[in-house]
């Protein structure tokens, strides 16, 4: 019996170049939401839910029961809207179990409150490598794909893989590895694991940064990546990839929203606890990054 192929609807946020995906089995069936985005204006410090509301409206129009709200990793370029989406649609907010390592590092770097937990307990579920899960009639498996961060996950659901920040579109390449715990050798091996899947396997991007003349695209295939990825096409050795990645990473600026994003995303999308005046505050460490 051939496993059902998931239906995927993708939503692009041009402010952060991020894709949110809704993956589901059928209209009126079950779905999961991957990497939902919370609008954040860095100039004013104000949040909004415009992008998340588009995703929620789609899920409601399709009459979906949302089983999962999945984070592929603790993003450094956008804030997660997972709590808002869960409040509207239900579902378990999930991430890979190695988020605990990321939390430990950033608790120290941001000098967070003493009782900030570094065990992943802010999330409803922590996926293990190889763990099976379901989205209605769809069967999925969580893969630990470290390299960009120690906690990155890819989610294989039928013939679709949500690759997070491992691969970008072939003409953009691969993710950086210079964040705390990143490792270009690990990223290469993680990518090879994904590219060992059948050539027709659909790969859904977390981001697209299209070069001039191309519109943003949410998906490529294993075959496209193996033939055309500018960083890691067939024939590129691990040593060559690592040398390229390390040289490229040394030239990159920090993402625009890394400071607010990480503080929120390691909390499963929640803001830090309100202070005595009832307001929430994000820290701006000086001369740290």
Tab-separated table of C-alpha atoms in Angstrom:
chain	number	residue	atom	x	y	z
A	1	UNK	CA	0.000	0.000	0.000
A	2	UNK	CA	1.364	3.416	-0.999
A	3	UNK	CA	1.504	5.899	1.871
A	4	UNK	CA	-0.695	8.953	1.349
A	5	UNK	CA	1.060	12.038	0.033
A	6	UNK	CA	0.526	15.082	2.219
A	7	UNK	CA	-1.035	18.291	0.995
A	8	UNK	CA	1.123	21.317	1.789
A	9	UNK	CA	0.118	24.982	1.743
A	10	UNK	CA	2.975	27.435	2.242
A	11	UNK	CA	2.850	31.034	3.478
A	12	UNK	CA	5.736	33.449	2.880
A	13	UNK	CA	6.702	36.293	5.202
A	14	UNK	CA	8.729	38.758	3.084
A	15	UNK	CA	9.930	40.663	6.143
A	16	UNK	CA	11.941	37.689	7.420
A	17	UNK	CA	12.104	35.580	4.248
A	18	UNK	CA	10.424	32.775	6.185
A	19	UNK	CA	7.996	30.080	5.086
A	20	UNK	CA	5.307	28.682	7.337
A	21	UNK	CA	3.838	25.419	6.074
A	22	UNK	CA	0.495	23.775	6.766
A	23	UNK	CA	0.726	20.045	6.056
A	24	UNK	CA	-2.486	18.003	6.120
A	25	UNK	CA	-4.085	14.799	4.937
A	26	UNK	CA	-7.393	16.074	3.508
A	27	UNK	CA	-9.997	18.797	3.822
A	28	UNK	CA	-11.779	18.255	7.109
A	29	UNK	CA	-8.879	16.093	8.282
A	30	UNK	CA	-5.791	16.591	10.396
A	31	UNK	CA	-2.841	18.910	9.976
A	32	UNK	CA	0.376	20.280	11.407
A	33	UNK	CA	1.760	23.799	11.206
A	34	UNK	CA	5.516	24.142	10.714
A	35	UNK	CA	7.450	27.260	11.807
A	36	UNK	CA	4.708	29.883	12.365
A	37	UNK	CA	5.878	33.524	12.304
A	38	UNK	CA	5.025	36.320	14.737
A	39	UNK	CA	5.293	39.811	13.252
A	40	UNK	CA	7.834	41.949	15.111
A	41	UNK	CA	8.784	45.571	14.484
A	42	UNK	CA	12.325	45.971	15.816
A	43	UNK	CA	12.083	49.772	15.729
A	44	UNK	CA	9.108	49.964	18.081
A	45	UNK	CA	9.320	46.595	19.843
A	46	UNK	CA	5.713	45.861	18.891
A	47	UNK	CA	4.380	42.453	17.924
A	48	UNK	CA	1.457	41.607	15.650
A	49	UNK	CA	-0.221	38.434	14.439
A	50	UNK	CA	-0.982	39.296	10.807
A	51	UNK	CA	0.976	36.403	9.285
A	52	UNK	CA	-0.221	33.890	11.857
A	53	UNK	CA	-3.832	34.917	11.294
A	54	UNK	CA	-3.481	34.075	7.587
A	55	UNK	CA	-2.359	30.568	8.523
A	56	UNK	CA	-5.125	30.182	11.089
A	57	UNK	CA	-7.760	31.342	8.599
A	58	UNK	CA	-6.570	28.737	6.102
A	59	UNK	CA	-6.674	25.938	8.669
A	60	UNK	CA	-10.187	26.922	9.686
A	61	UNK	CA	-11.353	27.188	6.071
A	62	UNK	CA	-10.070	23.647	5.457
A	63	UNK	CA	-11.753	22.483	8.703
A	64	UNK	CA	-8.489	21.015	9.968
A	65	UNK	CA	-7.843	19.537	13.368
A	66	UNK	CA	-4.310	20.674	14.173
A	67	UNK	CA	-2.302	17.933	15.861
A	68	UNK	CA	1.103	19.620	15.947
A	69	UNK	CA	2.740	23.041	15.845
A	70	UNK	CA	6.284	22.117	14.899
A	71	UNK	CA	9.436	24.201	15.254
A	72	UNK	CA	12.343	22.933	13.188
A	73	UNK	CA	14.745	24.758	15.546
A	74	UNK	CA	15.060	27.868	17.733
A	75	UNK	CA	15.060	30.445	14.960
A	76	UNK	CA	17.425	33.435	14.967
A	77	UNK	CA	15.629	35.440	12.290
A	78	UNK	CA	11.978	35.580	13.362
A	79	UNK	CA	9.870	35.216	16.472
A	80	UNK	CA	7.628	32.171	16.756
A	81	UNK	CA	3.847	32.562	16.805
A	82	UNK	CA	3.358	29.062	18.236
A	83	UNK	CA	1.517	30.126	21.425
A	84	UNK	CA	-0.919	32.311	19.486
A	85	UNK	CA	-1.586	29.550	16.942
A	86	UNK	CA	-2.104	26.965	19.676
A	87	UNK	CA	-4.581	29.237	21.451
A	88	UNK	CA	-6.623	29.507	18.245
A	89	UNK	CA	-6.312	25.992	16.836
A	90	UNK	CA	-4.974	23.647	19.508
A	91	UNK	CA	-2.156	21.208	18.877
A	92	UNK	CA	1.082	20.361	20.648
A	93	UNK	CA	4.033	22.743	20.311
A	94	UNK	CA	7.037	20.543	19.546
A	95	UNK	CA	10.758	20.814	18.851
A	96	UNK	CA	13.791	18.524	19.012
A	97	UNK	CA	15.020	17.383	22.429
A	98	UNK	CA	18.411	19.029	21.943
A	99	UNK	CA	16.741	22.411	22.443
A	100	UNK	CA	17.943	21.935	26.030
A	101	UNK	CA	21.540	22.450	24.855
A	102	UNK	CA	20.576	25.653	23.065
A	103	UNK	CA	18.674	26.911	26.102
A	104	UNK	CA	21.675	26.340	28.345
A	105	UNK	CA	23.965	28.355	26.084
A	106	UNK	CA	21.605	31.286	25.673
A	107	UNK	CA	20.553	31.371	29.313
A	108	UNK	CA	24.162	32.278	30.032
A	109	UNK	CA	24.634	34.645	27.083
A	110	UNK	CA	21.464	36.616	27.871
A	111	UNK	CA	21.866	36.283	31.656
A	112	UNK	CA	18.258	35.070	31.925
A	113	UNK	CA	16.315	34.691	35.150
A	114	UNK	CA	17.668	32.067	37.542
A	115	UNK	CA	14.583	29.859	37.284
A	116	UNK	CA	14.573	29.730	33.473
A	117	UNK	CA	14.410	25.994	32.762
A	118	UNK	CA	16.965	24.459	30.391
A	119	UNK	CA	15.226	21.111	29.955
A	120	UNK	CA	12.854	21.960	27.096
A	121	UNK	CA	9.855	21.925	29.407
A	122	UNK	CA	8.459	25.102	27.825
A	123	UNK	CA	7.446	22.912	24.869
A	124	UNK	CA	4.607	20.380	24.854
A	125	UNK	CA	6.706	17.685	23.196
A	126	UNK	CA	10.387	17.050	22.502
A	127	UNK	CA	11.132	14.857	19.487
A	128	UNK	CA	13.839	12.217	19.539
A	129	UNK	CA	15.830	11.358	16.429
A	130	UNK	CA	13.914	8.730	14.477
A	131	UNK	CA	10.713	9.190	16.474
A	132	UNK	CA	7.540	8.295	14.578
A	133	UNK	CA	4.452	10.471	14.775
A	134	UNK	CA	1.172	10.915	12.932
A	135	UNK	CA	-0.757	13.751	11.341
A	136	UNK	CA	-4.151	12.157	10.857
A	137	UNK	CA	-3.636	9.426	8.269
A	138	UNK	CA	-0.126	10.679	7.488
A	139	UNK	CA	2.895	8.980	9.012
A	140	UNK	CA	5.896	11.083	9.930
A	141	UNK	CA	9.366	10.696	11.354
A	142	UNK	CA	11.540	13.264	13.124
A	143	UNK	CA	15.194	13.454	12.100
A	144	UNK	CA	17.908	15.180	14.097
A	145	UNK	CA	19.921	17.181	11.537
A	146	UNK	CA	22.447	19.259	13.522
A	147	UNK	CA	24.948	21.656	12.037
A	148	UNK	CA	23.182	24.999	11.759
A	149	UNK	CA	22.454	24.602	15.476
A	150	UNK	CA	22.804	21.536	17.713
A	151	UNK	CA	19.027	21.122	17.868
A	152	UNK	CA	17.898	21.352	14.235
A	153	UNK	CA	15.289	18.842	13.122
A	154	UNK	CA	13.829	17.794	9.775
A	155	UNK	CA	10.383	16.240	9.612
A	156	UNK	CA	9.691	13.546	7.025
A	157	UNK	CA	5.973	13.199	6.305
A	158	UNK	CA	5.178	10.924	3.383
A	159	UNK	CA	7.047	12.229	0.335
A	160	UNK	CA	7.578	15.654	1.933
A	161	UNK	CA	10.438	16.789	4.173
A	162	UNK	CA	10.419	20.029	6.141
A	163	UNK	CA	14.138	20.713	6.198
A	164	UNK	CA	14.347	23.763	8.477
A	165	UNK	CA	17.669	25.581	8.143
A	166	UNK	CA	19.716	22.819	6.568
A	167	UNK	CA	19.158	23.462	2.874
A	168	UNK	CA	17.958	26.506	0.952
A	169	UNK	CA	16.872	26.584	-2.676
A	170	UNK	CA	19.646	25.250	-4.944
A	171	UNK	CA	20.680	28.720	-6.151
A	172	UNK	CA	21.037	29.935	-2.531
A	173	UNK	CA	22.834	26.961	-0.992
A	174	UNK	CA	22.987	25.990	2.669
A	175	UNK	CA	22.628	27.403	6.176
A	176	UNK	CA	25.345	29.090	8.196
A	177	UNK	CA	27.085	27.183	10.982
A	178	UNK	CA	28.651	29.938	13.100
A	179	UNK	CA	26.004	30.213	15.813
A	180	UNK	CA	26.800	28.662	19.229
A	181	UNK	CA	27.060	24.895	18.794
A	182	UNK	CA	27.023	25.070	15.000
A	183	UNK	CA	29.279	22.696	13.071
A	184	UNK	CA	29.835	22.585	9.314
A	185	UNK	CA	30.954	18.946	9.395
A	186	UNK	CA	27.669	18.010	11.084
A	187	UNK	CA	25.667	20.074	8.610
A	188	UNK	CA	27.277	18.293	5.666
A	189	UNK	CA	26.393	14.899	7.131
A	190	UNK	CA	22.865	16.027	7.971
A	191	UNK	CA	22.367	17.211	4.402
A	192	UNK	CA	23.662	13.915	3.004
A	193	UNK	CA	21.097	12.092	5.136
A	194	UNK	CA	18.316	14.170	3.586
A	195	UNK	CA	19.723	13.841	0.070
A	196	UNK	CA	19.814	10.045	0.391
A	197	UNK	CA	16.025	10.055	-0.022
A	198	UNK	CA	14.471	9.353	-3.455
A	199	UNK	CA	15.089	12.053	-6.059
A	200	UNK	CA	11.401	12.984	-6.289
A	201	UNK	CA	11.098	13.676	-2.554
A	202	UNK	CA	9.753	17.188	-1.958
A	203	UNK	CA	11.877	19.416	0.293
A	204	UNK	CA	10.084	22.347	1.908
A	205	UNK	CA	12.277	25.285	2.834
A	206	UNK	CA	12.147	27.306	6.046
A	207	UNK	CA	13.498	30.329	4.152
A	208	UNK	CA	14.136	31.555	0.656
A	209	UNK	CA	16.412	34.453	-0.237
A	210	UNK	CA	15.877	34.559	-4.011
A	211	UNK	CA	18.484	36.153	-6.225
A	212	UNK	CA	17.376	39.017	-8.443
A	213	UNK	CA	14.975	37.870	-11.135
A	214	UNK	CA	13.472	34.935	-9.218
A	215	UNK	CA	10.425	34.993	-6.965
A	216	UNK	CA	10.501	33.201	-3.611
A	217	UNK	CA	9.826	29.469	-3.792
A	218	UNK	CA	8.858	27.142	-0.924
A	219	UNK	CA	9.969	23.812	-2.341
A	220	UNK	CA	12.637	21.941	-4.250
A	221	UNK	CA	13.357	18.228	-4.617
A	222	UNK	CA	16.176	15.922	-3.618
A	223	UNK	CA	17.049	15.551	-7.290
A	224	UNK	CA	17.221	19.316	-7.812
A	225	UNK	CA	19.446	19.746	-4.777
A	226	UNK	CA	21.811	16.950	-5.724
A	227	UNK	CA	22.206	18.318	-9.239
A	228	UNK	CA	22.235	22.063	-8.669
A	229	UNK	CA	22.819	23.161	-5.058
A	230	UNK	CA	25.647	25.686	-5.306
A	231	UNK	CA	27.218	24.544	-2.011
A	232	UNK	CA	26.567	20.825	-1.757
A	233	UNK	CA	25.713	19.272	-5.132
A	234	UNK	CA	26.865	15.756	-5.949
A	235	UNK	CA	30.647	15.573	-5.987
A	236	UNK	CA	31.274	18.184	-3.280
A	237	UNK	CA	33.355	16.550	-0.544
A	238	UNK	CA	32.913	17.157	3.156
A	239	UNK	CA	36.269	18.921	3.433
A	240	UNK	CA	35.468	21.215	0.495
A	241	UNK	CA	32.057	22.017	1.937
A	242	UNK	CA	33.462	22.801	5.383
A	243	UNK	CA	36.157	25.086	3.931
A	244	UNK	CA	33.549	26.957	1.881
A	245	UNK	CA	31.090	27.189	4.769
A	246	UNK	CA	33.635	28.450	7.280
A	247	UNK	CA	34.969	31.100	4.902
A	248	UNK	CA	31.466	32.245	3.984
A	249	UNK	CA	30.262	32.334	7.587
A	250	UNK	CA	33.182	34.556	8.571
A	251	UNK	CA	31.872	37.201	6.157
A	252	UNK	CA	28.227	37.186	7.320
A	253	UNK	CA	26.603	39.757	9.596
A	254	UNK	CA	24.309	38.624	12.396
A	255	UNK	CA	20.620	38.240	11.434
A	256	UNK	CA	18.593	41.404	12.024
A	257	UNK	CA	16.353	39.840	14.648
A	258	UNK	CA	18.696	37.400	16.371
A	259	UNK	CA	18.614	39.175	19.750
A	260	UNK	CA	14.833	39.293	20.222
A	261	UNK	CA	14.185	36.046	18.349
A	262	UNK	CA	16.373	33.713	20.355
A	263	UNK	CA	15.132	35.040	23.702
A	264	UNK	CA	11.534	34.306	22.668
A	265	UNK	CA	12.025	31.114	20.692
A	266	UNK	CA	13.883	29.204	23.398
A	267	UNK	CA	10.723	29.840	25.462
A	268	UNK	CA	8.519	28.124	22.833
A	269	UNK	CA	7.423	31.527	21.553
A	270	UNK	CA	6.511	33.010	24.919
A	271	UNK	CA	7.751	36.441	25.968
A	272	UNK	CA	9.935	36.676	29.089
A	273	UNK	CA	7.978	36.966	32.337
A	274	UNK	CA	6.390	40.361	32.927
A	275	UNK	CA	8.242	42.579	35.378
A	276	UNK	CA	6.770	44.556	38.276
A	277	UNK	CA	5.221	47.140	35.939
A	278	UNK	CA	3.382	44.421	34.002
A	279	UNK	CA	5.523	44.862	30.881
A	280	UNK	CA	7.707	42.327	29.087
A	281	UNK	CA	11.314	43.207	28.334
A	282	UNK	CA	13.887	41.734	25.965
A	283	UNK	CA	17.575	42.114	26.711
A	284	UNK	CA	20.187	43.693	24.451
A	285	UNK	CA	23.579	42.285	25.460
A	286	UNK	CA	26.388	44.661	24.513
A	287	UNK	CA	29.621	43.428	22.914
A	288	UNK	CA	28.581	39.790	23.207
A	289	UNK	CA	27.709	38.717	19.646
